[in-house]
Amino acid sequence: MTARARRRTRIGTRLLATVAVGALLMGAAHESAPADAGAPPGDRSPFTGVSAARGPVLAVKFDNARMARPHTGLAQADIVYVEKVEGGMSRLMGVYSSRLPKYVGPVRSARESDVELLRQFGRPALAYSGVRSSLNKMLKRSPLYVRSHGRLPGAYFRSSARPAPHNLFVRPGAVLRSAPKADIPGDVGFRFGPAPAGGAHATSRTVRYASASHTFSWSPQEHRWLASFDGVPARSTSGARLGAKTIVIQYVDMPPSRYKDVNGAATPYIKTVGSGRATVLRGGKAYKTHWKRSSATGGTTFTRSNGERMPFAPGQVWMVFADR
């Protein structure tokens, strides 16, 4: 064999080895991370499973004291979170992308665990009334686009129809104009589709904190769960009942955080990274599920006992945090 032939043989051998290694790596990647056929298609919101434009993500903290009701613009949120705060009271957080109301509120303060919760949305904008000075530095260092009343006063206004501090409202459009690089929606773990077999028939479920209760009652006429706060039907300022076709009760740890309110009460830290049990309410049934979230930058998966993902009904989703 000539020198030129031997050189061609060596080159060919190295090329075949490179191709073989590449094929093995591609096969290994496919086996370790198979495509999820249940992910919502690109023309549907990953938050609701409904066809919608994917606008930038905005989270708004809502007051939920009795004097703060009824709420404005909460019905237009893609996702509504129910959170425990100091003294066993509750606050709400609306996550918007598909629809953006002209204004929403009443708006109240953020909490430390909101950063962990919102990291799954990438870098969303966050609208809130303010926080204590000790927490303000932590929020400013977070990857969120924090847009408080104090930082962006032109986006907020107070209503003379309500007493302070339950009268602060925000214009979502103004907030997002100040955060033009806020991320658009991505996969946060929700899956949508027909209701699976099984589940237990249910007419209502209640999640209680020390000083607040949240009841969700199935309405066959409206085909959704209607919300009540502290035993009173929850309504928007239009008079319509608040509620959704899917309610997720997620059992989590909520230990005291290092922060306290002005009265010295410790703020609960809602741990949304980890795993545990959950109950998904849809179609007049309650489904026992398991939730898992491996990191703050990842979404939360909900699976049934057979290992299959629990599908939600398309539309607004309520996530209610309950003590484990």
mmCIF file of C-alpha atoms in Angstrom, residues 64 69 71 74 79-83 90-93 200-209 212-220 223-235 241-251 279-286 316-322:
data_model
loop_
_atom_site.group_PDB
_atom_site.id
_atom_site.type_symbol
_atom_site.label_atom_id
_atom_site.label_comp_id
_atom_site.label_asym_id
_atom_site.label_seq_id
_atom_site.Cartn_x
_atom_site.Cartn_y
_atom_site.Cartn_z
ATOM 1 C CA ASN A 64 -57.353 39.757 49.323
ATOM 2 C CA ARG A 69 -62.967 42.901 47.333
ATOM 3 C CA HIS A 71 -61.218 42.409 42.503
ATOM 4 C CA LEU A 74 -58.379 38.992 38.060
ATOM 5 C CA ILE A 79 -53.109 31.734 36.198
ATOM 6 C CA VAL A 80 -54.261 32.759 39.682
ATOM 7 C CA TYR A 81 -52.181 31.820 42.730
ATOM 8 C CA VAL A 82 -53.566 31.781 46.278
ATOM 9 C CA GLU A 83 -50.824 32.360 48.854
ATOM 10 C CA SER A 90 -54.125 35.321 52.066
ATOM 11 C CA ARG A 91 -52.972 37.216 49.012
ATOM 12 C CA LEU A 92 -53.514 36.458 45.345
ATOM 13 C CA MET A 93 -51.203 36.705 42.374
ATOM 14 C CA ALA A 200 -63.780 11.034 43.062
ATOM 15 C CA HIS A 201 -67.030 12.947 42.660
ATOM 16 C CA ALA A 202 -66.781 16.252 44.486
ATOM 17 C CA THR A 203 -69.088 19.219 44.955
ATOM 18 C CA SER A 204 -66.706 21.493 46.885
ATOM 19 C CA ARG A 205 -63.277 21.746 48.479
ATOM 20 C CA THR A 206 -62.028 24.273 51.032
ATOM 21 C CA VAL A 207 -58.469 25.353 51.813
ATOM 22 C CA ARG A 208 -58.130 27.141 55.161
ATOM 23 C CA TYR A 209 -55.407 29.292 56.624
ATOM 24 C CA ALA A 212 -58.782 32.982 55.725
ATOM 25 C CA SER A 213 -60.777 30.333 53.899
ATOM 26 C CA HIS A 214 -61.053 29.567 50.189
ATOM 27 C CA THR A 215 -63.887 27.365 48.947
ATOM 28 C CA PHE A 216 -64.396 26.084 45.402
ATOM 29 C CA SER A 217 -67.842 24.740 44.527
ATOM 30 C CA TRP A 218 -68.665 22.859 41.341
ATOM 31 C CA SER A 219 -71.330 24.490 39.170
ATOM 32 C CA PRO A 220 -72.854 22.060 36.626
ATOM 33 C CA HIS A 223 -69.148 23.899 34.067
ATOM 34 C CA ARG A 224 -66.559 25.396 36.389
ATOM 35 C CA TRP A 225 -65.604 25.762 40.037
ATOM 36 C CA LEU A 226 -66.884 28.951 41.655
ATOM 37 C CA ALA A 227 -64.674 30.597 44.271
ATOM 38 C CA SER A 228 -65.697 31.937 47.671
ATOM 39 C CA PHE A 229 -63.459 33.797 50.115
ATOM 40 C CA ASP A 230 -64.234 33.600 53.833
ATOM 41 C CA GLY A 231 -67.643 32.142 53.047
ATOM 42 C CA VAL A 232 -68.629 34.947 50.655
ATOM 43 C CA PRO A 233 -68.916 34.429 46.868
ATOM 44 C CA ALA A 234 -65.840 35.909 45.158
ATOM 45 C CA ARG A 235 -66.748 38.374 42.431
ATOM 46 C CA ARG A 241 -68.338 35.174 39.912
ATOM 47 C CA LEU A 242 -64.661 34.312 39.983
ATOM 48 C CA GLY A 243 -63.634 30.732 39.352
ATOM 49 C CA ALA A 244 -62.093 28.335 36.853
ATOM 50 C CA LYS A 245 -62.518 24.940 35.221
ATOM 51 C CA THR A 246 -59.327 23.706 36.881
ATOM 52 C CA ILE A 247 -58.379 24.233 40.528
ATOM 53 C CA VAL A 248 -55.095 22.753 41.755
ATOM 54 C CA ILE A 249 -54.637 22.382 45.513
ATOM 55 C CA GLN A 250 -50.899 21.953 46.023
ATOM 56 C CA TYR A 251 -49.700 20.832 49.457
ATOM 57 C CA THR A 279 -55.528 17.497 44.331
ATOM 58 C CA VAL A 280 -56.746 18.587 40.912
ATOM 59 C CA LEU A 281 -60.392 19.623 40.674
ATOM 60 C CA ARG A 282 -62.030 19.493 37.248
ATOM 61 C CA GLY A 283 -65.382 18.436 35.842
ATOM 62 C CA GLY A 284 -67.009 17.878 39.243
ATOM 63 C CA LYS A 285 -64.288 15.434 40.291
ATOM 64 C CA ALA A 286 -61.212 15.462 42.506
ATOM 65 C CA GLN A 316 -57.750 29.822 33.450
ATOM 66 C CA VAL A 317 -56.032 27.728 36.148
ATOM 67 C CA TRP A 318 -56.094 28.446 39.889
ATOM 68 C CA MET A 319 -53.164 27.225 41.986
ATOM 69 C CA VAL A 320 -53.994 27.132 45.710
ATOM 70 C CA PHE A 321 -51.166 26.504 48.161
ATOM 71 C CA ALA A 322 -52.176 24.470 51.212
#
